[in-house]
C-alpha positions as MATLAB code, in Angstrom:
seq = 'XXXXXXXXXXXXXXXXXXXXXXXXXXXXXXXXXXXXXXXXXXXXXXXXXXXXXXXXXXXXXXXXXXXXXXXXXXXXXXXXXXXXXXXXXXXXXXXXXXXXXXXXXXXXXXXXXXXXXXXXXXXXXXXXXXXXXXXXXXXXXXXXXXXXXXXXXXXXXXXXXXXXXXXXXXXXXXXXXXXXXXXXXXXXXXXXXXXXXXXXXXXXXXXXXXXXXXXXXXXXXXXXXXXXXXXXXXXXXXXXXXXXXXXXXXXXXXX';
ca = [
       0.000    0.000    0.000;
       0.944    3.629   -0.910;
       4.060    4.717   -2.642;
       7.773    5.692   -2.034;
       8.417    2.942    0.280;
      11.969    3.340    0.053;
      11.633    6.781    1.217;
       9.632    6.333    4.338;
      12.687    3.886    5.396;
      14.763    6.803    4.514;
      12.822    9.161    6.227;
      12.359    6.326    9.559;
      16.093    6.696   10.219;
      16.619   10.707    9.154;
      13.718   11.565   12.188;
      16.492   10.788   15.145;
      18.996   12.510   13.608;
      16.840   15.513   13.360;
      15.005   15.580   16.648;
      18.269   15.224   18.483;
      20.051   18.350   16.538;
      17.310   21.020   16.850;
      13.893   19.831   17.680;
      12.656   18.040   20.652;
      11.466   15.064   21.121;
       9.214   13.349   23.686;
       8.399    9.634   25.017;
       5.164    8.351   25.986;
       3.696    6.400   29.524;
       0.833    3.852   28.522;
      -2.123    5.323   30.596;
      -4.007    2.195   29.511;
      -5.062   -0.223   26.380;
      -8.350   -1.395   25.234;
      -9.240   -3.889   22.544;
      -8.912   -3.291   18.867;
      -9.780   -5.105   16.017;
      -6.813   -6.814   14.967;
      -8.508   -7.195   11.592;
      -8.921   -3.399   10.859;
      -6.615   -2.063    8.744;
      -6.796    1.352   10.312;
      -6.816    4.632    8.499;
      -8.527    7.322   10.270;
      -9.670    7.485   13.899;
     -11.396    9.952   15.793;
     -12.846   10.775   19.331;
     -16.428   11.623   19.579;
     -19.018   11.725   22.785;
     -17.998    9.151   24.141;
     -17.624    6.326   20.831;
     -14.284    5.973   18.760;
     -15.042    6.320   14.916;
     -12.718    4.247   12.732;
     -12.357    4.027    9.071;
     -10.832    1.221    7.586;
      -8.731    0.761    4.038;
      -7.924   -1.659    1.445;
     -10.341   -2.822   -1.411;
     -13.279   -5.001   -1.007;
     -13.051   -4.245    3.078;
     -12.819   -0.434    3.648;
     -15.646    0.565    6.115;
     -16.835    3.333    8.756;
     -17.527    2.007   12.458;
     -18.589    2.920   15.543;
     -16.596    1.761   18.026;
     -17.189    1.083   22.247;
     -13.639    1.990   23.611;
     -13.710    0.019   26.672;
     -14.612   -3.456   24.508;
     -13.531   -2.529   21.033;
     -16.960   -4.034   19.960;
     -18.095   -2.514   16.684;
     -21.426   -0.632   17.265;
     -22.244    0.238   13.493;
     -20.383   -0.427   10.531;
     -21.008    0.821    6.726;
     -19.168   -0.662    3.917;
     -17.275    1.424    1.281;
     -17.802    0.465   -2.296;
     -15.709   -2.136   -2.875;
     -13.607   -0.044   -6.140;
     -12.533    1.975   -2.966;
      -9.699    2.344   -0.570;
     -10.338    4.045    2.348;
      -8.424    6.542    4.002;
      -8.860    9.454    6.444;
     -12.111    9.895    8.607;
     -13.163   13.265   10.846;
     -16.182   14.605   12.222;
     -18.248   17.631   11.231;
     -21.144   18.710   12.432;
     -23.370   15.973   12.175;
     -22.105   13.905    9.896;
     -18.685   11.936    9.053;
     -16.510   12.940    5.754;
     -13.987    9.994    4.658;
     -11.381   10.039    2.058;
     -10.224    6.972   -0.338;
      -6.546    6.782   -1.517;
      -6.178    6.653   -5.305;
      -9.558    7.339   -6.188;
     -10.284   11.307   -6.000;
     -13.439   10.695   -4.282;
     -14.444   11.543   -0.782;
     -17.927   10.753    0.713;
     -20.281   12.221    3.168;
     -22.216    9.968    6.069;
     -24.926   11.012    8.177;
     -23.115   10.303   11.771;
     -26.000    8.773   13.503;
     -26.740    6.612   10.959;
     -23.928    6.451    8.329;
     -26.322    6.929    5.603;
     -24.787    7.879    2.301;
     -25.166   11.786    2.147;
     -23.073   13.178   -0.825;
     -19.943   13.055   -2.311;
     -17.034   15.563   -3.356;
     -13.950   15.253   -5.615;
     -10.231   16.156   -4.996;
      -6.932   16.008   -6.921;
      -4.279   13.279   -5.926;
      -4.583   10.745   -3.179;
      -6.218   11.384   -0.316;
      -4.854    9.815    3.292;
      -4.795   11.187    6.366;
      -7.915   14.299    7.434;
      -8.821   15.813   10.463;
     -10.422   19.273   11.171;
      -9.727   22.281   13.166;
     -13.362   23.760   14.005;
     -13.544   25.893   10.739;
     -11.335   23.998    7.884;
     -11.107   20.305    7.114;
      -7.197   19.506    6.896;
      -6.079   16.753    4.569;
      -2.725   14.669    3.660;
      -2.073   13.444    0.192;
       1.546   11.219    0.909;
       3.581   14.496    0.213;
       5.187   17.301    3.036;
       1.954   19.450    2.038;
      -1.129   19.585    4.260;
      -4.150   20.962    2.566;
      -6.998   23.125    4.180;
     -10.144   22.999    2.639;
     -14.077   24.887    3.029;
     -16.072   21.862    4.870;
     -19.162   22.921    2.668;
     -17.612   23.584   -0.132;
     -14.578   20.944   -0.187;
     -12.677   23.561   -2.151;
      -9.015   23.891   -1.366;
      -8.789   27.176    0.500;
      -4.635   27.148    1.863;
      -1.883   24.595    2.321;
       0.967   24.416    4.252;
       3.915   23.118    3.670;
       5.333   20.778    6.653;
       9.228   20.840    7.037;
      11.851   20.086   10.031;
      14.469   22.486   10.437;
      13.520   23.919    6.297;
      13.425   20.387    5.481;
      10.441   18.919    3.666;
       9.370   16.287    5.718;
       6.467   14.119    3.513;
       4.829   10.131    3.882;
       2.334   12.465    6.361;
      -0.620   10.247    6.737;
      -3.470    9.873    9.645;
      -3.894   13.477   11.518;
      -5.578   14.536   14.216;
      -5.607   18.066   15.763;
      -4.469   18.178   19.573;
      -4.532   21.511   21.561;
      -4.102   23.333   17.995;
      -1.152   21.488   16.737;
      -1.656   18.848   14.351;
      -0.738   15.376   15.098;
       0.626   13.874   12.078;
       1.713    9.917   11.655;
       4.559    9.527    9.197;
       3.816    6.402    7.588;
       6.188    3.379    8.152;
       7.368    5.055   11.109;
       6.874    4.491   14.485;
       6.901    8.739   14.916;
       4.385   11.504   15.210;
       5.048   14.844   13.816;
       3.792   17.392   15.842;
       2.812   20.835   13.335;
       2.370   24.316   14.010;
      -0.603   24.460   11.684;
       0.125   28.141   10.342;
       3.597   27.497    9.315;
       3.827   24.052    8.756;
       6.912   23.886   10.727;
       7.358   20.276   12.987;
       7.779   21.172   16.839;
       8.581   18.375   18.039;
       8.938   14.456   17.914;
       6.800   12.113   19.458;
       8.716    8.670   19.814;
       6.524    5.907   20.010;
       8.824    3.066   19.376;
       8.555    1.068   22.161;
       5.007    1.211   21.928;
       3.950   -2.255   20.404;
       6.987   -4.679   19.700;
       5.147   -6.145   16.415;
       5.084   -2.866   14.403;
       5.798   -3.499   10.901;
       6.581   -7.234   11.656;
       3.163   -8.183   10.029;
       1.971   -9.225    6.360;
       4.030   -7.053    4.030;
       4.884   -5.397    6.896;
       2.209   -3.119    6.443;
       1.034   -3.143   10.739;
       2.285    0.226   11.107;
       1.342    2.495   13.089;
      -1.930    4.746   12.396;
      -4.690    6.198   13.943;
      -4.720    9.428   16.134;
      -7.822    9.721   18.233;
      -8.082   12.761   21.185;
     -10.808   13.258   24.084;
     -10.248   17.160   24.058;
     -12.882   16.965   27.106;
     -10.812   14.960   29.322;
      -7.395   15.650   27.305;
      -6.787   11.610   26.544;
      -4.909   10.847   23.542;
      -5.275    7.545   21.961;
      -3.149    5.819   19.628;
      -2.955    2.183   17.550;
      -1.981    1.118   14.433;
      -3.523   -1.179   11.182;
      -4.470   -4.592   12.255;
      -2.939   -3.740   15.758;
      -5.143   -5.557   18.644;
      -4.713   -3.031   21.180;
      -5.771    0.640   21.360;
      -3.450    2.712   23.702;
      -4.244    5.454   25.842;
      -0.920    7.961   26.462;
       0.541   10.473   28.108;
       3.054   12.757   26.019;
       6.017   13.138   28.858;
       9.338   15.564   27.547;
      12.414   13.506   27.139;
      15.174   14.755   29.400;
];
């Protein structure tokens, strides 16, 4: 799944050097883990009154759900058309907008009961999308993060994300936390953290020692993916595709 493989391993051993020259990096505590669906090849995740909403890729078994956190039971579920990959999931107002990879097309679901709503169209892939309150904010693969009108689904800004004036790219599931944006860079156990106006990385979030079997699966494609945050109660989850644990953590500041 998704391209530039090679560079993601290039880009999996440049983050260290980076974080340890200018930019700072933090470690994580395991607050606690619930059940996931080791089958779900996770793509977007979000936080939402009380339910986690997933969306799941590859063709012939992308799907929405509504997930209990404390069982990882699936609640509701909605099947994507099976000529679709999915990709990034977020919440807006009532309803759930999901992207598909290679496809141009994003879709519309009624939250409550995932019924089909409407569909919009985009240039390049689509991965990772999350929202800040007024703009929807989407990854394509590339060191660009694009902001567009939720009712419109019209490109409105971009940023371009970069480490020290270095283009960092492979950005993929997002998620906003306390007005930074939480980015996963795909094939890496890492998450970028993004001053949204400038697109400039903050910090590093090193979650290696998070789940021993990352990347050890089929094709090595259990990564890690999926950014979820309780704003209410400030509890930020994290898992990865086909991982069978959900994690709860704190962000603590590496000495």
């Amino acid at each position: 799944m998704k391209k530039i493989y090679a560079q993601a391993l290039l880009l999996s051993t440049f983050l260290p050097a980076v974080a340890s020259a200018a930019l700072p990096t933090y470690d994580f505590k395991v607050v606690r883990s619930y059940p996931h669906d080791a089958q779900a090849f996770t793509e977007g995740l979000l936080y939402r009154d009380g339910f986690l909403y997933e969306s799941t890729g590859l063709n012939g078994k992308s799907s929405i759900r509504k997930v209990n956190l404390e069982t990882g039971k699936v609640l509701q579920s909605k099947d994507i058309p099976p000529q679709y990959f999915g990709e990034g999931l977020t919440a807006w107002g009532d309803t759930l907008v999901g992207l598909t990879w290679q496809t141009q097309t994003g879709f519309v679901f009624d939250l409550k009961t995932f019924e089909f709503k409407s569909q919009f169209a985009y240039p390049g892939e689509g991965w990772g999308l999350t929202q800040n309150g007024k703009e929807l904010i989407m990854s394509d693969g590339s060191a660009t993060l694009r902001f567009l009108d939720p009712k419109t689904f019209l490109e409105v800004r971009r940023v371009k994300v970069t480490a020290d004036g270095i283009a960092v790219d492979q950005l993929n599931e997002l998620e906003v936390v306390e007005g930074e944006i939480y980015a996963n860079i795909w094939h890496t156990n890492t998450i970028a953290r993004i001053d949204p106006a400038t697109g400039k990385i903050v910090g590093w979030i090193d979650f290696s020692k998070l789940y021993p079997d990352a990347g050890k699966g089929p094709n090595g494609e259990n990564v890690m993916n999926g950014i979820a945050y309780d704003a209410d109660k400030k509890r930020l989850f994290v898992t990865g595709k086909l991982w069978p644990k959900i994690y709860e953590v704190k962000i603590t500041r590496r000495p």
